[in-house]
GROMACS .gro file of C-alpha atoms in nm:
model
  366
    1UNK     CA    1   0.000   0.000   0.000
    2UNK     CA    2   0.125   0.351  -0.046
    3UNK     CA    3   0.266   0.542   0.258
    4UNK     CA    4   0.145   0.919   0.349
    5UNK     CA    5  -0.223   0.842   0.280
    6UNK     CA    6  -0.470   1.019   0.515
    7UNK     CA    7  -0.702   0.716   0.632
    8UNK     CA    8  -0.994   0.943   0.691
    9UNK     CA    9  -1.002   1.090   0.325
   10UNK     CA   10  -0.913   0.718   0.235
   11UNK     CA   11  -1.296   0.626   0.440
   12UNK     CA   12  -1.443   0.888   0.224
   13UNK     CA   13  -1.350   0.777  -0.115
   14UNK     CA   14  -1.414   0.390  -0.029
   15UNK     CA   15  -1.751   0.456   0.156
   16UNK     CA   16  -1.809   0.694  -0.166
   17UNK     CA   17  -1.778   0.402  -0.406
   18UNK     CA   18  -1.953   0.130  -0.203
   19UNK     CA   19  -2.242   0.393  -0.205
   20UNK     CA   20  -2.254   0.410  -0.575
   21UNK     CA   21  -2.200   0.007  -0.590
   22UNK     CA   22  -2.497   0.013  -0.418
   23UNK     CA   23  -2.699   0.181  -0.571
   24UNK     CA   24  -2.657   0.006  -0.892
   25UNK     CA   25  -2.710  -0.344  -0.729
   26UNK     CA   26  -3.065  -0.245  -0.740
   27UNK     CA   27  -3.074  -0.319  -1.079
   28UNK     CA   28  -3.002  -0.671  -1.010
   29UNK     CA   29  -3.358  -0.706  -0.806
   30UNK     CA   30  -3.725  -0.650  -0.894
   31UNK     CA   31  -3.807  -0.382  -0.828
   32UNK     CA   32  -3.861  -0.274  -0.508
   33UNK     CA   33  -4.028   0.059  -0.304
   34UNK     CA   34  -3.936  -0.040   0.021
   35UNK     CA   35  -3.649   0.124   0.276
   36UNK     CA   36  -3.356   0.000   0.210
   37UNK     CA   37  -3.405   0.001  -0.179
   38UNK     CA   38  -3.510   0.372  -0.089
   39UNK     CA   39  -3.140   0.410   0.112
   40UNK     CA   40  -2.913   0.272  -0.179
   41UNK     CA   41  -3.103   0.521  -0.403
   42UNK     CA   42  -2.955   0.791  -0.195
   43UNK     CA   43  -2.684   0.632  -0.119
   44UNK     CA   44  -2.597   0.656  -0.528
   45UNK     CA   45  -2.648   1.054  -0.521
   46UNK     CA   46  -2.425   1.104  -0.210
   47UNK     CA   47  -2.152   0.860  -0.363
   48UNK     CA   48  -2.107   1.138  -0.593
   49UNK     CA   49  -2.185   1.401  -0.400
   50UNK     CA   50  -1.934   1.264  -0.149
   51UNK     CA   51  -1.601   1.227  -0.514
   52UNK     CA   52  -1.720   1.577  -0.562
   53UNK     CA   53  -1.688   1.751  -0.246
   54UNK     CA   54  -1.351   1.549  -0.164
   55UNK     CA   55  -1.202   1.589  -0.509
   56UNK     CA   56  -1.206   2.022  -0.447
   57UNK     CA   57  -1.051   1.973  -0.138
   58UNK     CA   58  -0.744   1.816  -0.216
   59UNK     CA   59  -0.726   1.972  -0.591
   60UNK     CA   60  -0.773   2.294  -0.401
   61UNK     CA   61  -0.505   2.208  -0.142
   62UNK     CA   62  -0.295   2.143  -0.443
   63UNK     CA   63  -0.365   2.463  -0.663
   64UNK     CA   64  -0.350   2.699  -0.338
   65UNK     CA   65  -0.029   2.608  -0.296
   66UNK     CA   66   0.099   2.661  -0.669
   67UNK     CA   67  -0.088   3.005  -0.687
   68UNK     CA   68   0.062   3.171  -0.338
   69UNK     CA   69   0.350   3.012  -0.362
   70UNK     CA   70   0.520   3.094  -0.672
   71UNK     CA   71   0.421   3.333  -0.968
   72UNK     CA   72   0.110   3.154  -1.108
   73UNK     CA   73   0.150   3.141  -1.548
   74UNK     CA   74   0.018   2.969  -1.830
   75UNK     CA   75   0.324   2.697  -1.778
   76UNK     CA   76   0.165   2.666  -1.394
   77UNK     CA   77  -0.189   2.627  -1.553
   78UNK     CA   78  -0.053   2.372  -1.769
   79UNK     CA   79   0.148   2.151  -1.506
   80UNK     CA   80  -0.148   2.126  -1.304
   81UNK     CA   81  -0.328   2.006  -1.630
   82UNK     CA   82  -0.122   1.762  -1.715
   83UNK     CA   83  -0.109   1.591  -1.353
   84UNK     CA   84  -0.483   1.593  -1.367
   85UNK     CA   85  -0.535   1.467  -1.703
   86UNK     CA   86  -0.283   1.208  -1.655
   87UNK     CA   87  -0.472   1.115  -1.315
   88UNK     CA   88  -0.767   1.070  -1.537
   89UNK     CA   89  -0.824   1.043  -1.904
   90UNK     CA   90  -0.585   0.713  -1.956
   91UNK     CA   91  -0.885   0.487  -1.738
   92UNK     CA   92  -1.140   0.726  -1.897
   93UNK     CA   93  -1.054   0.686  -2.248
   94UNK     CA   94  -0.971   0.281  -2.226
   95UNK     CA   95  -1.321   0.261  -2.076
   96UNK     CA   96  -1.450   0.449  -2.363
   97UNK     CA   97  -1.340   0.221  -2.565
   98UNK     CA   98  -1.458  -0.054  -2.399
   99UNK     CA   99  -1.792   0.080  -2.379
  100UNK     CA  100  -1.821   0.108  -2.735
  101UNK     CA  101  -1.733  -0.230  -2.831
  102UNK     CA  102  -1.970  -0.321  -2.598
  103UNK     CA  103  -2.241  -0.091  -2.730
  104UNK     CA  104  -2.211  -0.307  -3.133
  105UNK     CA  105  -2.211  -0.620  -2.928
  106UNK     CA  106  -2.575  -0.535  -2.747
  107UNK     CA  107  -2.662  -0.305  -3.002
  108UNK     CA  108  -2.659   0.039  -2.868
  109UNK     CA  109  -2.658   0.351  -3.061
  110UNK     CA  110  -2.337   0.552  -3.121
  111UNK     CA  111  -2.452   0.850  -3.314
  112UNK     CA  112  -2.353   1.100  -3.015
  113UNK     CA  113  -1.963   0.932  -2.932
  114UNK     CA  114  -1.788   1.242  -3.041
  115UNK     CA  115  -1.918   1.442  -2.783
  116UNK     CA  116  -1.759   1.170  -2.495
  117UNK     CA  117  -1.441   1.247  -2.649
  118UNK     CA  118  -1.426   1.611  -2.509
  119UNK     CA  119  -1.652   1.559  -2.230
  120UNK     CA  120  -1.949   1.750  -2.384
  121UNK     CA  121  -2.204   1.442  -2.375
  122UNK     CA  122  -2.390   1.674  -2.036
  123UNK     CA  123  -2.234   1.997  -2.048
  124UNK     CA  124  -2.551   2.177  -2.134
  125UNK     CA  125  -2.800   1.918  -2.194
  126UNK     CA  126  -2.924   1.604  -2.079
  127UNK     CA  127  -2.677   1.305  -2.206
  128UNK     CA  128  -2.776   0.951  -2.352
  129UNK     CA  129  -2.776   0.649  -2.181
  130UNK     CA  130  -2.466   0.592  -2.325
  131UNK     CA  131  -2.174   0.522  -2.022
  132UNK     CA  132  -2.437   0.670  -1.785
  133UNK     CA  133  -2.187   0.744  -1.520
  134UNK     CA  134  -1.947   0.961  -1.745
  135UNK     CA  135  -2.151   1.219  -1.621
  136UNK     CA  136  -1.955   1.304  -1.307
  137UNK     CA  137  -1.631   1.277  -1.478
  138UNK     CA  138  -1.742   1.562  -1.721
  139UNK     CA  139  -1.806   1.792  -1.434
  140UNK     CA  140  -1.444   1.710  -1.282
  141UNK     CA  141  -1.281   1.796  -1.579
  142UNK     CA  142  -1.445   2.135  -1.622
  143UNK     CA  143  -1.373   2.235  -1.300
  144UNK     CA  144  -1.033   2.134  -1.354
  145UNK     CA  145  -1.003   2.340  -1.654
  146UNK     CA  146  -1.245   2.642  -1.541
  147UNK     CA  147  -1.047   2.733  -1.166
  148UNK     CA  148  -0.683   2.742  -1.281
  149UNK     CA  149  -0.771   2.946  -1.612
  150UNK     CA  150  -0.983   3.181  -1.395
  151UNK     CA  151  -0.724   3.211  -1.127
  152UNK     CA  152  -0.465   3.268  -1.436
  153UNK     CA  153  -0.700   3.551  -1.558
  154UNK     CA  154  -0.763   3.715  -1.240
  155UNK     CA  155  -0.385   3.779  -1.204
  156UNK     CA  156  -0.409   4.004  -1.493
  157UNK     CA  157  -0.773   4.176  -1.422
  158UNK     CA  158  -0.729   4.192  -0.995
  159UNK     CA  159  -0.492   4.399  -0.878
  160UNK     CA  160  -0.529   4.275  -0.512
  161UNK     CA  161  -0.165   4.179  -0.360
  162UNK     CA  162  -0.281   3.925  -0.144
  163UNK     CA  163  -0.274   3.626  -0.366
  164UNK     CA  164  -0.450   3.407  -0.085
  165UNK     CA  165  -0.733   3.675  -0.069
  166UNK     CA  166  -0.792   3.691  -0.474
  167UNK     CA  167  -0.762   3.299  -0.476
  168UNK     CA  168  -1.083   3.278  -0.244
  169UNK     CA  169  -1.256   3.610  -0.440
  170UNK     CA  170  -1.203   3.432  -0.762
  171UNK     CA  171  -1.326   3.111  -0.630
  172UNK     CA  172  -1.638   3.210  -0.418
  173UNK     CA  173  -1.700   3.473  -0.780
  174UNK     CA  174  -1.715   3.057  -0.980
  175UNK     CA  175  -1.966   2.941  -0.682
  176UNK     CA  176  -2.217   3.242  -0.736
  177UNK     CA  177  -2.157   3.210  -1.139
  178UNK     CA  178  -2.265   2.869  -1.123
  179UNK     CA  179  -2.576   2.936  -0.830
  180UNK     CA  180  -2.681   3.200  -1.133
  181UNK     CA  181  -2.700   2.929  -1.354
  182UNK     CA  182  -2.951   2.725  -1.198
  183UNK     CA  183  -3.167   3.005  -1.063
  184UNK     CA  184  -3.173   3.062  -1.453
  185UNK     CA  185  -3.255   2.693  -1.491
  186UNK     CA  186  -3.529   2.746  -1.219
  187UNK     CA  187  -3.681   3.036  -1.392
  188UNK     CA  188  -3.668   2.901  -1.743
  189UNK     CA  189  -3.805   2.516  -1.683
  190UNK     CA  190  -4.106   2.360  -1.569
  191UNK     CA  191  -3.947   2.080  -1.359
  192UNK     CA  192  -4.187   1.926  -1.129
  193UNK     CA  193  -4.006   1.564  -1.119
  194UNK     CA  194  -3.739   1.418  -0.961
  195UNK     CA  195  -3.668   1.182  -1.237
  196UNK     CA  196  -3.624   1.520  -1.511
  197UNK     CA  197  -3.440   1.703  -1.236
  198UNK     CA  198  -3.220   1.441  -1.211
  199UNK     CA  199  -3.169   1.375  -1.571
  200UNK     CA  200  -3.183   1.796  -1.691
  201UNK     CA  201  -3.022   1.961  -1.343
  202UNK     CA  202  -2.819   1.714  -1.143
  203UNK     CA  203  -2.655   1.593  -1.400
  204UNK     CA  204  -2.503   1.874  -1.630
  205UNK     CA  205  -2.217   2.035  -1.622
  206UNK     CA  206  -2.331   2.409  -1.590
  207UNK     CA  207  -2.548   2.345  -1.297
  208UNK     CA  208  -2.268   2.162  -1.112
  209UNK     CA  209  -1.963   2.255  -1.089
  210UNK     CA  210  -2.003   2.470  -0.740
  211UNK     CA  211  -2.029   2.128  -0.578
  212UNK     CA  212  -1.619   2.107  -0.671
  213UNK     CA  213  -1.556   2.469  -0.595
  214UNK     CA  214  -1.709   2.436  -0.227
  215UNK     CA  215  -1.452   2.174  -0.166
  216UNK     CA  216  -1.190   2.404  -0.308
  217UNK     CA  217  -1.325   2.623  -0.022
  218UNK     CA  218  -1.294   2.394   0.270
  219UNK     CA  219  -0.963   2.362   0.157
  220UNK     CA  220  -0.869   2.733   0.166
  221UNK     CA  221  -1.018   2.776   0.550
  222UNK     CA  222  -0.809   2.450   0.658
  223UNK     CA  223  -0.497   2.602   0.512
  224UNK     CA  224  -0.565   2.960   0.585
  225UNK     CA  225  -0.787   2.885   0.939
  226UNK     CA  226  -0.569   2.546   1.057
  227UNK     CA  227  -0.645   2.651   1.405
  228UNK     CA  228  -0.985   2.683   1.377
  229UNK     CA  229  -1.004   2.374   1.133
  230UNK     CA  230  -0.846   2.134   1.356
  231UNK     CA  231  -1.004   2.296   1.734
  232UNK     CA  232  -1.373   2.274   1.595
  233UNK     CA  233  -1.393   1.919   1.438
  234UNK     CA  234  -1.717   1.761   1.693
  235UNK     CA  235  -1.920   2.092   1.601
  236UNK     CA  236  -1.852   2.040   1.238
  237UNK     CA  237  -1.966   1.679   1.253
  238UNK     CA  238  -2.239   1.768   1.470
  239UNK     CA  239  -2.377   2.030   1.219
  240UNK     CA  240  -2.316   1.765   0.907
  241UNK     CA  241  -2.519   1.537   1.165
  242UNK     CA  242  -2.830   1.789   1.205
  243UNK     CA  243  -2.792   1.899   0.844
  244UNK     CA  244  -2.827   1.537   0.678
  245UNK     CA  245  -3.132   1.476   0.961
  246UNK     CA  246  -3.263   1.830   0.783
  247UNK     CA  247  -3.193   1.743   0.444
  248UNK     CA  248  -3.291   1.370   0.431
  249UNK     CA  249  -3.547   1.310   0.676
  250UNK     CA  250  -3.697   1.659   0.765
  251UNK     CA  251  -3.763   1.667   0.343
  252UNK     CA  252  -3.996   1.373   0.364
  253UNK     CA  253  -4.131   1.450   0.706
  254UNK     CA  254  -4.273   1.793   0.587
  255UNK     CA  255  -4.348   1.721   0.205
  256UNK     CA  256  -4.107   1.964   0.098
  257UNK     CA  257  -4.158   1.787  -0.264
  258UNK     CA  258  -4.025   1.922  -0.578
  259UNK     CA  259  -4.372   1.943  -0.750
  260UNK     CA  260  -4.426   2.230  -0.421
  261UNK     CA  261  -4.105   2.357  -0.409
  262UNK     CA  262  -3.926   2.401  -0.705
  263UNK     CA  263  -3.694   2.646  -0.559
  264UNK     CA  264  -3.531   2.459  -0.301
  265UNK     CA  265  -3.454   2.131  -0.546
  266UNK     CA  266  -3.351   2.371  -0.838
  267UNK     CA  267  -3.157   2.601  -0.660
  268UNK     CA  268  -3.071   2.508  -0.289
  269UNK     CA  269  -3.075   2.142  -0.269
  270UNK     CA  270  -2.712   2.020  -0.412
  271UNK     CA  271  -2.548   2.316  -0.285
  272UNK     CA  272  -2.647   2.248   0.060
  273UNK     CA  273  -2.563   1.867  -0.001
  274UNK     CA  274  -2.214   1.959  -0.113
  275UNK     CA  275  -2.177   2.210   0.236
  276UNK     CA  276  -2.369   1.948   0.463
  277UNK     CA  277  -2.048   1.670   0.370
  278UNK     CA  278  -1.778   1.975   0.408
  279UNK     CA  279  -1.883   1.946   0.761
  280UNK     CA  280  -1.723   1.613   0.802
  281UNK     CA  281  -1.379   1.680   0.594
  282UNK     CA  282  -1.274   1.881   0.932
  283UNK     CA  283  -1.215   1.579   1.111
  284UNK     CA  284  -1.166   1.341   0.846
  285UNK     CA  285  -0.898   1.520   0.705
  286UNK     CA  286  -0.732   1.496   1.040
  287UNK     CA  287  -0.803   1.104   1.085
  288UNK     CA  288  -0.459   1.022   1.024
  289UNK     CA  289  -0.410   0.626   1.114
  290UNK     CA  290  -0.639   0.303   1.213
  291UNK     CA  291  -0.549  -0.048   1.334
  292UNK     CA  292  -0.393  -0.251   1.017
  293UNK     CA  293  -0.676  -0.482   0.984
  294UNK     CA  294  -0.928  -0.182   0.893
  295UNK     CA  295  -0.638   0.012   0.716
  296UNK     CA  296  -0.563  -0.225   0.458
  297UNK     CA  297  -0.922  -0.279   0.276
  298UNK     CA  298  -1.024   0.089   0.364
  299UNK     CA  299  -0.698   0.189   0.170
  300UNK     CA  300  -0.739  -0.114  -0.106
  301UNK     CA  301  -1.037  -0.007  -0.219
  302UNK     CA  302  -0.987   0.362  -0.207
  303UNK     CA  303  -0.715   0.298  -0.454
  304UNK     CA  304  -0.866   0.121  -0.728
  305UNK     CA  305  -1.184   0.328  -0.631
  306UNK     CA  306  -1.168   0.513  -0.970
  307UNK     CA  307  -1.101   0.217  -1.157
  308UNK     CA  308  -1.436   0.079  -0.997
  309UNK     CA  309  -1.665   0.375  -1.073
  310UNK     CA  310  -1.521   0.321  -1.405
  311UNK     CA  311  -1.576  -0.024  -1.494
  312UNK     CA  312  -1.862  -0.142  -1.258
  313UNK     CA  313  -2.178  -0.051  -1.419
  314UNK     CA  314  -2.150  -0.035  -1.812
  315UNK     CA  315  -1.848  -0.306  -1.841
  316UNK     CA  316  -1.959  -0.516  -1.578
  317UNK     CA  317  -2.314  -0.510  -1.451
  318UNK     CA  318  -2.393  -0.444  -1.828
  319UNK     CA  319  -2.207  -0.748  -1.959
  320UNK     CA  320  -2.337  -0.982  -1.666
  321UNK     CA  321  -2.716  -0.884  -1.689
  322UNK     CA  322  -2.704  -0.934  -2.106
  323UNK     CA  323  -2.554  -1.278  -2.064
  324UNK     CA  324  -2.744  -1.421  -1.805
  325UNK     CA  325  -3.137  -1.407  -1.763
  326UNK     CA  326  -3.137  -1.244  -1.375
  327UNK     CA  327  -3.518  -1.198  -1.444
  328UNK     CA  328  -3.539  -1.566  -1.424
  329UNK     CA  329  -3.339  -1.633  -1.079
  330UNK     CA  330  -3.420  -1.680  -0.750
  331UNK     CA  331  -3.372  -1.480  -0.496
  332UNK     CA  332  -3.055  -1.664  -0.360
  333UNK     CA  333  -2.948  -1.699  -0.689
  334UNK     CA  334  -2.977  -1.307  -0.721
  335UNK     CA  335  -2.763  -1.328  -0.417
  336UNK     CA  336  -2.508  -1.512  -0.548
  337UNK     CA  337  -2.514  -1.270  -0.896
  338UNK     CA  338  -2.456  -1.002  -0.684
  339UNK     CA  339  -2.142  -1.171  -0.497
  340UNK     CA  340  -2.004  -1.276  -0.827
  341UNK     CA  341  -2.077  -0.888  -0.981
  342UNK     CA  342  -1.892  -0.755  -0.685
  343UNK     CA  343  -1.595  -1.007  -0.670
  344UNK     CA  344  -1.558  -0.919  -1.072
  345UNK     CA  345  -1.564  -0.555  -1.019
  346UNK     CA  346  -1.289  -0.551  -0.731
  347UNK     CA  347  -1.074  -0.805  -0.949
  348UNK     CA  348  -1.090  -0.640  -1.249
  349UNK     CA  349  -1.059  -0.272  -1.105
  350UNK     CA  350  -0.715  -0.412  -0.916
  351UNK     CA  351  -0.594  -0.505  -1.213
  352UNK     CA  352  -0.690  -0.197  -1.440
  353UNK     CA  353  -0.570   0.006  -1.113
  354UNK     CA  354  -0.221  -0.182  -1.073
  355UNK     CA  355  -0.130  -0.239  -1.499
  356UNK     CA  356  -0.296   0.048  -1.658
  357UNK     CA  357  -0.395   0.352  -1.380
  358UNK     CA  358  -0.058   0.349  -1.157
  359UNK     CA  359   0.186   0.327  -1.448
  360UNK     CA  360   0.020   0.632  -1.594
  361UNK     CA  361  -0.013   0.818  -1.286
  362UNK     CA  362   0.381   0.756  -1.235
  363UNK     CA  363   0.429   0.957  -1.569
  364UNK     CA  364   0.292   1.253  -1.463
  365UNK     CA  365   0.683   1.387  -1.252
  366UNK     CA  366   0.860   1.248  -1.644
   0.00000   0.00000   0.00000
């Protein structure tokens, strides 16, 4: 395993991907209305809620640094590019590929692959069902290009001498940019359901890269506020606590539906998602170290985590549920499908993870 790993951001990207895994094992089952089938259908939104949030905390951590620290250029812009893409467009594109041979061997329609190839499949619009969960990894990459070309601009339009200062303007400047944007959606659409809000809003690009840029913030109040970071971490957990008890089970208690209140799932609900997990990256961030025995899977399967999100639902659910008639199966044999999907998906993702994703990572300092 790899040494100088924070276990508690290690807990957040595993219990992020087990989230989405389950969420997608419901496709295994009938159909089903009942609690815990309602719980891994959340569980799938805060999976990547939970990638988005932690990814602009440590890519903030990261670009802080370069901006205050040393004269921020188009060469810095670029370097910071090129350790990102390298992090993830190798896995991306190979499961691109993948995903297309798969799509003449079930029959799928290709007539919109060119816009995968520059992430534009749900920039603006709703995508196809095409690699569903590409979705995500469009709105990473924007942010990645949007904040260091912004922060490269405002060097030239802000005169402000404190770099840390502009950083944050600049940033919090993206947030309300992006807030704009789906108070424009909220005006201009007649959403009343969760299934076209989910498809038309959570989903696309211009409605969602603030949920990044909040964790860029977090990471500018741990570095600039460490004090008050590391002091406050069981009243940060304890507001996450009452926020998620607000969010998730005062919504249903009151019938604050979407049909009612437009507003507050167009506009407030994913922003106050993305700050309700913040409140947990305060003492996560500081979990440094765990007995071995939870250490070792925790940090195995936050490693190949991006190899998982990657492969587990087109390549391998896909593949599995065209081959073999689930709707036929019994309910232990549904069981044992579901062992087998899992025990694939970890396999195979080690393996992408160890031959493919690490030896391109280890490019990036070449």
């Amino acid at each position: 395993m790899e040494k100088h790993r924070v276990f508690g951001l290690d807990v957040i990207r595993s219990a992020a991907i087990l989230m989405v895994l389950c969420s997608h094992i419901l496709w295994i089952y009938p159909q089903d209305n009942g609690l815990l089938s309602q719980v891994f259908v959340l569980f799938g939104f805060w999976g990547v809620e939970l990638f988005f949030v932690l990814s602009g905390f440590l890519i903030g951590k990261i670009l802080y640094k370069s901006y205050v620290e040393q004269d921020f250029t188009l060469q810095s812009v670029f370097c910071f590019l090129k350790r990102r893409w390298f992090r993830t467009l190798p896995n991306y594109f190979l499961v691109l590929l993948l995903n297309v041979v798969i799509a003449f061997i079930i029959g799928l329609s290709l007539t919109d692959i060119g816009y995968y190839l520059f992430f534009l499949q749900n920039f603006a619009t709703t995508m196809k069902p095409f690699f569903p969960e590409s979705w995500s990894l469009s709105v990473e990459e924007f942010a990645y290009m949007f904040m260091p070309l912004a922060l490269l601009l405002s060097s030239f339009l802000i005169k402000h001498k404190n770099k840390s200062k502009r950083f944050i303007s600049v940033v919090l400047i993206l947030i309300l940019m992006f807030f704009i944007n789906k108070v424009i959606y909220q005006l201009t659409s007649s959403n009343t359901t969760l299934e076209q809000w989910n498809l038309s809003l959570k989903e696309v690009v211009v409605y969602r890269i603030d949920s990044i840029l909040i964790g860029v913030v977090a990471a500018w109040v741990s570095l600039n506020f460490s004090e008050f970071w590391k002091k406050h971490t069981v009243l940060f957990v304890s507001i996450g606590c009452v926020f998620i008890g607000l969010m998730y089970v005062g919504v249903g208690y009151f019938r604050i539906l979407i049909d009612s209140y437009p507003f507050f799932w167009n506009v407030l609900y994913l922003p106050v998602t993305s700050i309700t997990f913040v409140f947990f990256l305060p003492f996560l961030s500081q979990w440094e170290n765990a007995p071995k025995w939870i250490v070792r899977p925790v940090t195995f399967v936050s490693l190949v985590s991006y190899s998982v999100y990657l492969l587990h639902y087109s390549i391998v659910l896909q593949l599995m549920k065209y081959f073999l008639d689930t709707p036929r199966f019994t309910m232990m044999q549904l069981h044992g499908f579901t062992f087998g999907y899992l025990v694939l998906t970890f396999f195979l993702s080690f393996l992408l993870y160890k031959y493919f994703e690490k030896p391109m990572m280890n490019l990036r300092d070449r």
